Coordinates of C-alpha atoms and ligand atoms in Angstrom, one line a residue:
M18 CA 59.4 44.9 46.0
V19 CA 59.7 42.4 43.0
A20 CA 63.0 42.7 41.9
E21 CA 63.3 43.9 38.2
Q22 CA 64.5 40.7 36.0
P23 CA 67.6 41.9 33.8
Q24 CA 66.3 41.7 30.0
P25 CA 68.5 39.8 28.1
V26 CA 70.6 41.4 25.3
V27 CA 69.1 40.1 22.0
T28 CA 71.0 40.1 19.3
E29 CA 69.4 41.0 16.0
V30 CA 70.2 39.1 12.6
D31 CA 68.1 38.4 9.4
A32 CA 68.9 34.6 9.4
I33 CA 69.8 32.0 12.2
V34 CA 71.2 28.7 10.8
V35 CA 71.5 26.0 13.4
G36 CA 73.9 23.6 12.7
A37 CA 77.5 24.1 11.0
G38 CA 77.4 20.8 8.8
I39 CA 77.2 20.3 5.0
G40 CA 73.9 22.3 4.7
G41 CA 74.7 25.2 7.6
I42 CA 78.4 26.2 6.3
Y43 CA 76.9 26.5 2.7
A44 CA 73.9 27.9 3.9
L45 CA 75.7 30.7 5.9
H46 CA 77.9 31.2 3.0
R47 CA 75.0 31.6 0.5
F48 CA 73.1 34.2 2.6
K49 CA 76.0 36.1 3.2
Q50 CA 76.7 36.4 -0.2
Q51 CA 73.1 37.8 -0.8
G52 CA 73.7 40.6 1.5
L53 CA 71.9 39.1 4.6
S54 CA 73.3 39.2 8.0
V55 CA 73.7 35.7 9.3
L56 CA 74.8 33.9 12.3
C57 CA 75.4 30.0 13.1
L58 CA 74.6 28.1 16.0
E59 CA 76.9 24.7 16.6
S60 CA 76.4 22.4 19.8
A61 CA 79.9 20.9 18.9
A62 CA 83.4 22.4 19.6
G63 CA 84.2 22.1 15.8
V64 CA 82.4 22.5 12.3
G65 CA 81.7 19.4 10.2
G66 CA 78.1 18.3 11.7
V67 CA 78.4 14.6 11.0
W68 CA 81.7 14.6 9.8
F69 CA 82.8 16.2 13.2
H70 CA 80.8 13.4 15.5
N71 CA 81.2 10.4 13.3
R72 CA 84.8 9.5 13.8
Y73 CA 84.9 5.9 14.8
P74 CA 87.6 4.1 13.5
G75 CA 87.0 3.4 9.7
A76 CA 84.2 6.2 9.2
R77 CA 84.4 7.4 5.6
V78 CA 82.3 8.5 3.0
D79 CA 80.4 5.9 0.8
V80 CA 79.3 8.3 -2.1
E81 CA 82.5 8.8 -4.2
S82 CA 84.7 12.1 -3.1
S83 CA 84.3 13.4 -6.7
E84 CA 80.7 13.6 -6.2
Y85 CA 80.4 14.1 -2.6
C86 CA 82.0 17.4 -2.1
Y87 CA 80.6 21.1 -2.5
H88 CA 80.0 22.1 -6.2
F89 CA 79.0 25.7 -5.7
S90 CA 82.1 27.2 -6.3
P91 CA 84.4 26.1 -9.3
E92 CA 87.6 27.7 -7.4
L93 CA 87.1 25.3 -4.6
F94 CA 86.1 22.3 -6.5
G95 CA 89.7 22.9 -8.6
E96 CA 91.7 23.4 -5.2
W97 CA 91.0 20.5 -3.1
R98 CA 92.7 17.7 -4.0
W99 CA 91.0 14.1 -2.4
T100 CA 93.8 11.4 -1.9
E101 CA 91.0 8.7 -1.8
R102 CA 88.0 7.5 -3.9
Y103 CA 86.1 7.4 -1.0
A104 CA 87.4 10.3 1.7
A105 CA 87.9 8.8 5.2
Q106 CA 86.2 11.1 8.5
P107 CA 89.6 13.3 8.8
E108 CA 90.1 14.1 5.5
L109 CA 86.3 15.4 5.2
L110 CA 86.5 17.0 8.8
A111 CA 89.9 19.0 7.0
Y112 CA 87.9 19.9 3.8
F113 CA 84.7 21.4 5.8
N114 CA 87.4 23.3 8.2
H115 CA 89.0 24.7 4.7
V116 CA 85.8 25.6 3.2
V117 CA 84.7 27.7 6.4
D118 CA 87.9 29.5 6.3
R119 CA 88.1 30.0 2.5
F120 CA 84.9 31.7 2.8
G121 CA 85.6 33.6 5.8
L122 CA 82.8 32.3 8.0
R123 CA 84.4 31.4 11.0
G124 CA 83.8 34.3 12.8
D125 CA 80.0 33.7 12.1
I126 CA 79.7 30.5 13.6
R127 CA 79.3 30.1 17.6
L128 CA 80.7 26.9 18.6
E129 CA 79.7 25.0 21.8
T130 CA 76.4 27.2 21.9
P131 CA 73.6 24.7 21.1
M132 CA 70.1 26.2 20.4
Q133 CA 67.7 25.5 23.0
S134 CA 64.7 26.8 22.3
A135 CA 63.1 29.3 19.5
R136 CA 60.0 30.9 19.5
W137 CA 57.8 33.0 16.7
V138 CA 56.7 36.3 17.5
P139 CA 54.0 37.3 14.9
H140 CA 54.1 41.0 15.2
E141 CA 57.8 41.4 14.9
A142 CA 58.0 38.7 12.1
R143 CA 60.9 37.6 14.3
W144 CA 61.9 34.2 15.4
H145 CA 63.7 34.5 19.3
V146 CA 66.2 31.9 19.8
A147 CA 67.8 31.1 22.9
T148 CA 71.0 29.0 23.5
A149 CA 72.0 26.8 26.4
T150 CA 74.6 29.1 26.9
G151 CA 72.4 31.9 28.0
L152 CA 72.5 34.2 24.7
H153 CA 69.2 35.1 22.9
F154 CA 69.0 36.1 19.3
A155 CA 66.6 37.3 17.0
G156 CA 66.2 36.7 13.6
R157 CA 63.6 36.8 10.6
F158 CA 64.4 33.3 9.2
L159 CA 65.6 30.4 11.1
V160 CA 67.0 27.7 9.2
M161 CA 67.5 24.0 10.8
A162 CA 70.6 22.7 9.3
T163 CA 70.5 19.9 11.7
G164 CA 70.6 17.1 9.3
N165 CA 68.3 13.8 9.4
L166 CA 71.0 11.7 11.0
S167 CA 72.6 13.3 13.6
A168 CA 70.1 12.7 17.0
A169 CA 72.2 9.2 17.8
R170 CA 69.9 6.6 19.5
D171 CA 70.9 6.3 23.1
P172 CA 71.4 2.7 23.9
D173 CA 69.2 1.9 26.8
F174 CA 70.2 -1.7 27.5
P175 CA 69.2 -3.0 31.0
G176 CA 72.4 -3.2 33.1
L177 CA 74.4 -0.4 30.8
A178 CA 74.8 1.9 34.2
D179 CA 76.8 -0.9 35.7
F180 CA 79.0 -1.8 33.2
A181 CA 82.7 -1.6 34.5
G182 CA 84.2 -1.4 31.2
E183 CA 84.1 1.6 28.6
W184 CA 81.2 1.8 26.3
V185 CA 80.9 4.5 23.4
Q186 CA 78.9 5.5 20.4
A187 CA 80.1 5.0 17.1
S188 CA 78.0 8.5 15.9
H189 CA 79.3 10.2 19.0
W190 CA 82.9 8.7 19.1
P191 CA 85.1 10.7 21.5
D192 CA 87.6 13.1 20.7
R193 CA 90.2 11.6 22.4
P194 CA 91.9 8.3 22.2
V195 CA 90.0 5.3 22.4
D196 CA 92.2 2.1 23.7
I197 CA 91.2 -0.7 20.9
A198 CA 94.4 -2.9 20.9
G199 CA 94.6 -5.7 22.9
R200 CA 90.8 -5.4 24.2
R201 CA 88.0 -7.4 24.1
I202 CA 85.4 -5.4 22.1
A203 CA 81.5 -5.5 21.3
V204 CA 80.0 -3.8 18.3
I205 CA 76.1 -3.7 18.5
G206 CA 74.6 -3.1 15.4
T207 CA 75.5 -4.0 11.7
G208 CA 74.3 -1.2 9.9
S209 CA 76.7 1.5 7.6
S210 CA 78.3 2.7 10.9
G211 CA 78.9 -1.0 12.5
V212 CA 80.0 -2.7 8.9
Q213 CA 82.5 0.2 8.7
T214 CA 84.2 -0.3 11.8
I215 CA 83.9 -3.8 12.5
P216 CA 87.0 -4.7 9.8
V217 CA 89.0 -1.8 11.4
L218 CA 88.2 -2.9 15.1
A219 CA 88.5 -6.1 14.3
A220 CA 92.5 -6.2 13.1
Q221 CA 93.2 -4.5 16.4
A222 CA 91.1 -6.1 18.7
E223 CA 92.3 -9.1 21.0
H224 CA 88.9 -10.4 20.6
L225 CA 85.8 -8.7 18.6
T226 CA 82.0 -10.0 19.1
V227 CA 79.6 -8.5 16.8
F228 CA 75.8 -8.8 17.5
Q229 CA 74.0 -8.5 14.7
R230 CA 69.8 -8.2 15.2
T231 CA 69.5 -8.1 11.1
P232 CA 71.8 -8.5 8.5
N233 CA 71.9 -6.0 5.9
F234 CA 73.4 -6.4 2.4
S235 CA 77.1 -4.6 1.8
V236 CA 79.1 -4.1 -1.4
P237 CA 82.5 -3.7 -1.5
A238 CA 83.9 -0.3 -1.5
R239 CA 87.3 -1.0 -3.3
N240 CA 88.2 1.9 -2.2
G241 CA 91.6 3.5 -3.8
P242 CA 93.5 6.5 -4.4
S243 CA 91.2 9.0 -6.2
D244 CA 91.1 9.4 -9.7
G245 CA 93.1 13.0 -10.1
A246 CA 92.3 12.6 -13.9
L247 CA 88.7 12.6 -13.1
I248 CA 88.7 15.5 -10.8
D249 CA 90.7 17.6 -13.4
A250 CA 88.1 16.8 -16.2
I251 CA 85.5 17.7 -14.0
A252 CA 87.1 20.9 -12.7
Q253 CA 87.0 22.2 -16.2
D254 CA 83.4 22.8 -16.0
V255 CA 82.0 22.4 -12.0
P256 CA 78.6 24.1 -13.0
G257 CA 78.0 21.9 -16.0
R258 CA 78.6 19.1 -13.6
R259 CA 76.8 20.5 -10.9
S260 CA 73.7 20.7 -13.4
H261 CA 74.3 17.6 -14.5
L262 CA 74.5 16.0 -11.0
L263 CA 71.0 17.7 -10.1
A264 CA 69.6 16.3 -13.1
T265 CA 70.5 12.7 -11.9
R266 CA 68.2 10.6 -9.6
A267 CA 70.3 10.5 -6.6
A268 CA 73.9 13.2 -7.9
I269 CA 75.3 9.6 -7.4
T270 CA 76.5 8.5 -10.9
S271 CA 79.0 6.0 -10.2
G272 CA 77.7 2.7 -11.5
Q273 CA 76.6 1.7 -15.0
N274 CA 74.6 3.0 -17.8
P275 CA 72.2 3.1 -19.6
L276 CA 69.9 1.6 -17.4
L277 CA 67.0 -0.8 -18.8
P278 CA 64.7 -3.5 -17.2
Y279 CA 65.9 -6.7 -16.5
A280 CA 64.1 -8.4 -19.3
A281 CA 66.3 -6.2 -22.1
Y282 CA 69.4 -8.2 -21.3
T283 CA 70.3 -11.5 -22.2
E284 CA 71.1 -14.4 -19.4
A285 CA 75.0 -13.7 -20.3
E286 CA 74.7 -9.7 -20.1
R287 CA 72.9 -9.8 -16.8
T288 CA 75.5 -12.0 -15.4
S289 CA 78.2 -9.7 -16.8
R290 CA 76.5 -6.6 -15.2
L291 CA 76.4 -8.3 -11.9
E292 CA 79.8 -9.0 -11.9
W293 CA 81.2 -5.6 -13.1
Q294 CA 79.2 -4.3 -10.7
W295 CA 80.7 -6.2 -7.7
A296 CA 84.4 -5.8 -9.0
Q297 CA 83.6 -2.0 -9.3
G298 CA 82.4 -1.7 -6.0
G299 CA 80.0 1.0 -4.2
Q300 CA 76.4 2.1 -4.5
G301 CA 76.2 1.1 -8.4
M302 CA 74.6 -2.5 -7.2
N303 CA 71.4 -0.4 -6.7
R304 CA 71.0 0.1 -10.5
V305 CA 72.3 -2.8 -12.5
F306 CA 68.8 -3.3 -13.5
A307 CA 66.3 -0.7 -13.7
D308 CA 63.1 -2.6 -12.3
Q309 CA 65.2 -4.5 -9.4
G310 CA 63.2 -1.6 -6.8
T311 CA 59.8 -2.7 -7.9
D312 CA 60.1 -6.4 -9.3
Q313 CA 60.5 -8.8 -6.7
L314 CA 61.9 -11.3 -9.0
V315 CA 64.2 -9.1 -10.5
N316 CA 65.4 -7.8 -7.0
D317 CA 65.7 -11.8 -6.0
R318 CA 68.2 -12.5 -8.7
V319 CA 70.6 -9.5 -7.5
A320 CA 70.2 -10.6 -4.1
D321 CA 71.1 -14.1 -4.7
F322 CA 74.0 -12.6 -6.4
V323 CA 75.2 -11.0 -3.4
R324 CA 74.2 -14.0 -1.0
A325 CA 76.2 -16.2 -3.0
K326 CA 79.5 -13.5 -3.0
I327 CA 79.0 -13.9 0.9
R328 CA 79.2 -17.1 0.9
E329 CA 82.5 -17.4 -1.4
I330 CA 83.8 -14.8 1.2
V331 CA 83.1 -16.6 4.1
T332 CA 84.6 -19.6 4.7
N333 CA 82.0 -20.9 7.9
P334 CA 78.9 -21.7 6.0
A335 CA 76.8 -21.4 9.5
V336 CA 78.6 -17.9 9.9
A337 CA 78.0 -16.9 6.2
E338 CA 74.6 -18.1 6.7
K339 CA 73.9 -15.8 9.2
L340 CA 75.2 -12.9 7.2
C341 CA 72.8 -13.7 4.4
P342 CA 69.8 -11.2 4.4
Y343 CA 66.6 -12.9 3.4
D344 CA 64.2 -10.3 5.2
H345 CA 64.5 -7.5 2.9
P346 CA 65.0 -6.8 -0.7
I347 CA 68.6 -5.9 -1.6
G348 CA 68.3 -1.9 -2.1
S349 CA 65.0 -1.3 0.2
R350 CA 67.2 -0.6 3.2
R351 CA 70.4 1.6 2.7
L352 CA 73.2 -0.4 1.1
C353 CA 76.2 -0.7 3.2
V354 CA 79.7 -0.2 1.4
D355 CA 82.5 -1.9 3.0
T356 CA 86.2 -2.6 2.9
D357 CA 86.7 -6.3 3.9
Y358 CA 83.6 -6.6 5.9
Y359 CA 82.6 -10.4 5.2
A360 CA 86.1 -11.4 5.1
T361 CA 86.4 -10.2 8.9
Y362 CA 84.5 -13.0 10.0
N363 CA 87.3 -15.7 8.6
R364 CA 89.6 -14.0 11.3
A365 CA 89.8 -16.3 14.2
N366 CA 89.6 -13.4 17.1
V367 CA 85.9 -12.4 15.7
T368 CA 82.9 -14.1 16.8
L369 CA 79.6 -13.3 15.4
V370 CA 75.9 -13.4 17.7
D371 CA 72.8 -13.6 15.8
I372 CA 70.8 -11.7 18.4
A373 CA 67.4 -12.3 16.5
A374 CA 67.7 -15.8 17.5
D375 CA 70.0 -15.5 20.9
P376 CA 68.6 -12.1 22.3
I377 CA 70.9 -9.8 24.6
E378 CA 69.0 -9.9 27.9
R379 CA 71.5 -7.6 29.8
I380 CA 74.7 -5.9 30.3
T381 CA 76.6 -7.0 33.2
P382 CA 79.0 -5.3 35.0
T383 CA 81.7 -7.8 33.0
G384 CA 80.0 -8.1 29.4
I385 CA 77.0 -8.8 27.5
Q386 CA 74.5 -11.3 28.6
T387 CA 72.4 -12.9 25.7
R388 CA 69.9 -15.9 26.6
A389 CA 72.3 -18.4 25.6
G390 CA 75.6 -17.2 26.7
H391 CA 77.9 -14.4 28.5
Y392 CA 80.4 -12.5 26.4
P393 CA 82.9 -10.4 28.7
V394 CA 84.2 -7.3 27.0
D395 CA 86.2 -4.3 28.0
L396 CA 84.9 -2.0 25.4
I397 CA 81.4 -1.6 23.8
V398 CA 80.6 0.1 20.5
F399 CA 77.0 1.2 20.0
A400 CA 76.5 1.6 15.9
I401 CA 72.7 1.3 16.6
G402 CA 71.5 4.1 14.5
F403 CA 69.6 7.7 14.7
N404 CA 66.1 9.2 15.4
A405 CA 66.0 9.6 11.8
F406 CA 64.5 13.0 10.2
R407 CA 62.7 14.1 13.5
G408 CA 65.2 13.4 16.0
A409 CA 67.1 17.1 15.2
L410 CA 64.2 18.8 15.3
D411 CA 62.3 17.0 18.7
R412 CA 65.4 17.5 20.7
V413 CA 65.2 21.4 20.9
D414 CA 62.0 23.1 22.0
I415 CA 60.4 25.1 18.9
R416 CA 57.2 26.5 19.3
N417 CA 55.0 29.0 17.1
E418 CA 52.6 31.5 18.6
R419 CA 50.1 28.9 19.4
G420 CA 52.6 27.0 21.0
A421 CA 53.0 24.2 18.5
T422 CA 55.8 22.0 17.7
P423 CA 56.7 21.8 14.1
T424 CA 57.0 17.9 14.2
G425 CA 53.5 17.8 16.5
G426 CA 51.2 17.0 13.6
W427 CA 53.3 14.7 12.4
Q428 CA 52.1 11.6 14.4
R429 CA 51.0 9.8 10.9
G430 CA 54.3 10.6 9.3
P431 CA 55.8 14.1 8.2
R432 CA 53.7 16.9 6.8
T433 CA 56.0 19.0 5.0
L434 CA 56.0 20.9 1.6
L435 CA 58.9 19.9 -0.4
G436 CA 60.8 18.5 2.8
L437 CA 61.6 22.1 3.9
M438 CA 58.6 23.6 5.7
T439 CA 55.8 22.8 7.6
S440 CA 52.1 24.6 8.1
G441 CA 51.7 27.0 11.0
F442 CA 55.7 27.8 11.1
P443 CA 56.2 30.7 9.2
N444 CA 60.0 31.7 7.7
F445 CA 61.1 28.3 9.6
F446 CA 62.8 25.6 7.1
F447 CA 64.7 22.3 7.6
L448 CA 67.3 21.5 5.1
T449 CA 66.8 18.3 3.6
G450 CA 63.9 17.5 5.7
P451 CA 61.4 14.4 5.2
G452 CA 59.7 15.0 2.0
S453 CA 62.7 15.8 0.2
P454 CA 65.1 13.1 -1.4
S455 CA 67.4 13.7 1.4
V456 CA 69.2 10.4 2.5
L457 CA 68.2 8.9 -0.7
S458 CA 70.8 11.2 -2.2
N459 CA 74.4 12.6 -2.4
L460 CA 73.5 15.1 1.1
V461 CA 76.3 17.7 -0.6
L462 CA 74.2 18.3 -3.2
M463 CA 71.0 18.2 -2.2
N464 CA 71.9 20.6 0.8
E465 CA 72.8 22.9 -2.4
A466 CA 69.8 22.4 -4.0
H467 CA 68.1 23.5 -0.8
V468 CA 70.1 26.3 0.5
D469 CA 70.0 27.9 -3.0
W470 CA 66.1 27.8 -3.0
V471 CA 65.7 29.3 0.1
A472 CA 68.1 31.8 -0.9
G473 CA 66.2 32.4 -3.9
L474 CA 62.6 32.7 -1.8
I475 CA 64.3 35.0 0.6
A476 CA 65.4 37.4 -2.2
H477 CA 62.0 37.0 -3.8
M478 CA 60.5 38.0 -0.3
T479 CA 62.9 41.2 -0.3
T480 CA 62.1 42.3 -3.5
N481 CA 58.5 42.2 -3.2
G482 CA 58.0 43.8 0.5
Y483 CA 57.1 40.1 2.1
D484 CA 58.2 39.5 5.5
T485 CA 56.9 36.4 6.1
V486 CA 56.3 33.0 4.2
E487 CA 54.4 29.7 4.9
P488 CA 53.2 27.2 3.4
D489 CA 49.5 26.5 2.9
R490 CA 47.9 23.8 4.7
T491 CA 46.5 22.4 1.2
A492 CA 49.6 22.5 -0.7
V493 CA 51.1 20.8 2.4
E494 CA 48.5 17.5 2.4
A495 CA 49.4 17.7 -1.7
W496 CA 52.8 17.0 -1.1
T497 CA 52.4 14.6 1.5
G498 CA 50.1 13.0 -1.1
T499 CA 52.8 13.3 -3.7
V500 CA 55.5 11.9 -1.8
A501 CA 53.7 8.7 -0.9
E502 CA 52.7 8.0 -4.3
A503 CA 56.0 8.3 -5.3
A504 CA 56.7 5.2 -2.6
S505 CA 53.8 3.4 -3.0
K506 CA 55.0 0.6 -5.7
L507 CA 58.3 0.5 -4.2
L508 CA 59.5 -3.0 -2.8
R509 CA 61.3 -0.7 0.5
L510 CA 58.1 0.6 1.3
G511 CA 57.3 -2.9 3.4
V512 CA 60.5 -3.2 4.8
K513 CA 61.3 -1.7 8.5
N514 CA 64.3 0.6 8.8
Y515 CA 64.8 4.3 9.7
M516 CA 63.2 5.7 6.6
V517 CA 59.7 4.4 7.0
H518 CA 57.2 5.8 9.6
V519 CA 55.0 3.0 10.9
N520 CA 51.8 4.4 11.9
A521 CA 50.8 3.4 15.9
D522 CA 47.2 3.0 15.1
D523 CA 47.1 0.7 12.1
G524 CA 50.3 -0.3 11.3
S525 CA 50.3 1.3 7.9
R526 CA 53.3 2.8 6.8
V527 CA 55.0 6.0 5.2
F528 CA 58.3 6.4 3.2
M529 CA 59.3 9.6 4.6
P530 CA 62.0 10.6 1.8
Y531 CA 60.7 11.6 -1.6
I532 CA 61.7 9.0 -3.6
G533 CA 60.7 10.7 -6.9
G534 CA 64.1 11.5 -7.6
L535 CA 66.7 14.4 -7.3
D536 CA 66.0 15.1 -11.0
R537 CA 62.3 15.7 -10.8
Y538 CA 62.5 17.2 -7.3
T539 CA 64.8 20.0 -8.3
E540 CA 62.7 20.5 -11.6
I541 CA 59.6 20.9 -9.4
M542 CA 61.5 23.4 -6.9
R543 CA 62.5 25.5 -10.1
D544 CA 58.7 25.5 -11.3
I545 CA 57.4 26.6 -7.9
A546 CA 59.9 29.8 -7.6
A547 CA 59.5 30.2 -11.7
N548 CA 55.8 30.7 -10.8
G549 CA 55.8 32.8 -8.0
Y550 CA 55.7 30.3 -5.2
P551 CA 52.5 28.8 -5.3
G552 CA 51.6 27.0 -2.1
F553 CA 53.5 29.2 -0.3
R554 CA 51.6 32.2 1.2
L555 CA 54.0 35.3 1.1
S556 CA 52.8 38.1 3.2
Q557 CA 53.8 41.2 5.2
L558 CA 53.0 41.1 9.0
V559 CA 55.0 44.1 10.2
A560 CA 54.5 47.6 8.4
P561 CA 57.8 48.7 6.5
N562 CA 58.4 51.7 9.3
Q563 CA 57.2 49.8 12.4
T564 CA 60.6 48.9 14.5
A565 CA 61.1 45.2 14.8
A566 CA 62.0 45.0 18.1
A567 CA 58.7 46.7 19.3
Ligands
NAP622 P1 71.6 2.2 10.9 O1 71.5 1.7 9.8 O2 70.3 2.7 11.3 O3 71.7 0.7 11.5 C1 71.6 0.3 13.3 C2 71.8 -1.1 13.2 O4 71.7 -0.8 14.9 C3 71.1 -2.0 13.0 O5 71.8 -3.0 12.7 C4 70.0 -2.1 13.7 O6 69.5 -3.4 13.4 C5 71.1 -2.1 15.0 N1 70.2 -2.0 16.3 C6 69.8 -0.9 16.5 N2 68.9 -1.0 17.5 C7 69.4 -2.0 18.5 C8 68.9 -2.6 19.4 N3 68.2 -2.1 20.7 N4 69.5 -3.7 19.6 C9 70.4 -4.8 18.8 N5 70.8 -3.9 17.5 C10 70.2 -2.8 17.2 O7 72.7 3.3 11.5 P2 73.9 3.6 11.0 O8 74.5 2.1 10.9 O9 74.4 4.2 12.1 O10 73.7 4.4 9.3 C11 72.6 5.1 9.4 C12 72.9 6.1 8.1 O11 74.1 6.8 8.5 C13 73.4 5.1 6.9 O12 72.2 4.5 6.3 C14 73.7 6.1 6.2 O13 72.8 6.8 5.8 C15 74.5 7.0 7.1 N6 76.0 6.7 7.4 C16 76.8 7.0 6.2 C17 77.7 6.3 6.1 C18 79.1 6.9 5.2 O14 78.6 7.4 4.6 N7 79.8 6.2 5.2 C19 78.5 6.0 7.4 C20 77.3 5.3 8.5 C21 76.5 5.9 8.5 P3 68.1 -3.8 13.0 O15 68.1 -3.4 11.7 O16 67.6 -5.1 13.5 O17 67.2 -2.4 13.5

């Protein structure tokens, strides 16, 4: 006799949100407000998403705090006071916890409950979700709020298993004290994370060795106390401010205006714009001239300006030269925003190793062996980035009724409609996905825009008796073409970085985020909603009186 398997207890909700970070917290709140039953699954021991995990020394946001915060609630905006122009990780984490408590969301979030698998069951029009902790849920909608830069790239250097010291990942910095003072430390990776943590580690370490494969352009943050008067002024009209931000290219407005092409300025004005932006600090260096992203000569002028600053700051000319990027136009990879990054290389306890010229061969029990030498270290910090865009979707087992996975058809780059849905996956959303402005924009506002749009679509379905939505394949192909067209004239398309997918067969490139601007993008989303969701197939799979859990 075969023993009867116990049936799992399935908890039914309207929407299952995966991830309690920026997007997940707002989705939970917004969906609850419209009367849906919602559950949020979170693998970590706390809320905050990237701001829970990225607790490396020096971690702070590189978009100004007055913009990098929720704008959906004027009350929330008005009551929170940022202490710094660019908030540090602990303050961001406190903020997201505050939001969760203020809106009564904590009870709807299951911490330390990683989603393991999801299956679409068409005759129920439900997603069935299983967690690694053995729980089962069923929901009409499955919303992945798992981020684009959340699945860390794991270090696979030979010999790492035999390293006798300690190693950590910047993006999953342990939630316990890590000794820095008096230790010999290596940092591998010089993207935004490396650039932020290097000066802080150098100030405490006995010695810091930085292993740089590709230099990036970095500009000073000019961090300082937040501008209370500015925040008070915004607080007078948060809805107006929110609409304004969503009608800009990236919801990042610090910098200079009006933005004209290079040719529109005299030589003296060009120099003064560059100097002003350097003194001002921040991402505005991407927007000194309107055509710096499309005209190589204009870009060269901005890049030359920043390289000259690097040479001014770094006293050893050979080190300065190693830090100067020549292989990519400025702004074609994410611009780093730092505090004392270049000056750190003037410290006697800091060494820069150019691993493009002298590659790492292996990790030894006592340090790092490059082709030319051995660097003894006690602690290795890997700041080597993420499996961007699809990493968070690929690490869980999501399948439709044919057994396909959402990214299974993405061999030649992501295929999405609006960067929110893909064909063959009904009622399945991924917030800020590839094909949306995503990482090119202020991700708090970007998430708000996506969640609001999905909430509107769900309301439309409820009103009109639909239980299922899925993008048409032709609409997905058309949007994928729109995303490609928007990037086609950009200098950055030719540059290797996590935003560019390189096709394995012919080496052709696909720029994954939509670079047409958040302003244009939100207009398109609004038009689609106003016109009854063309490109999205709305249907009723289950008769109204049929019980869902048949
Ligand atoms: P990243 O920009 O992808 O940088 C990874 C770095 O590791 C690069 O320098 C890369 O070199 C290097 N690397 C990767 N694999 C390597 C290997 N096998 N050997 C040696 N070096 C290797 O990652 P990230 O710094 O974590 O930043 C990712 C994104 O997260 C940022 O662009 C930003 O959007 C976001 N972020 C934001 C903040 C903030 O708001 N303050 C902070 C941190 C991160 P190559 O360039 O040669 O590949």
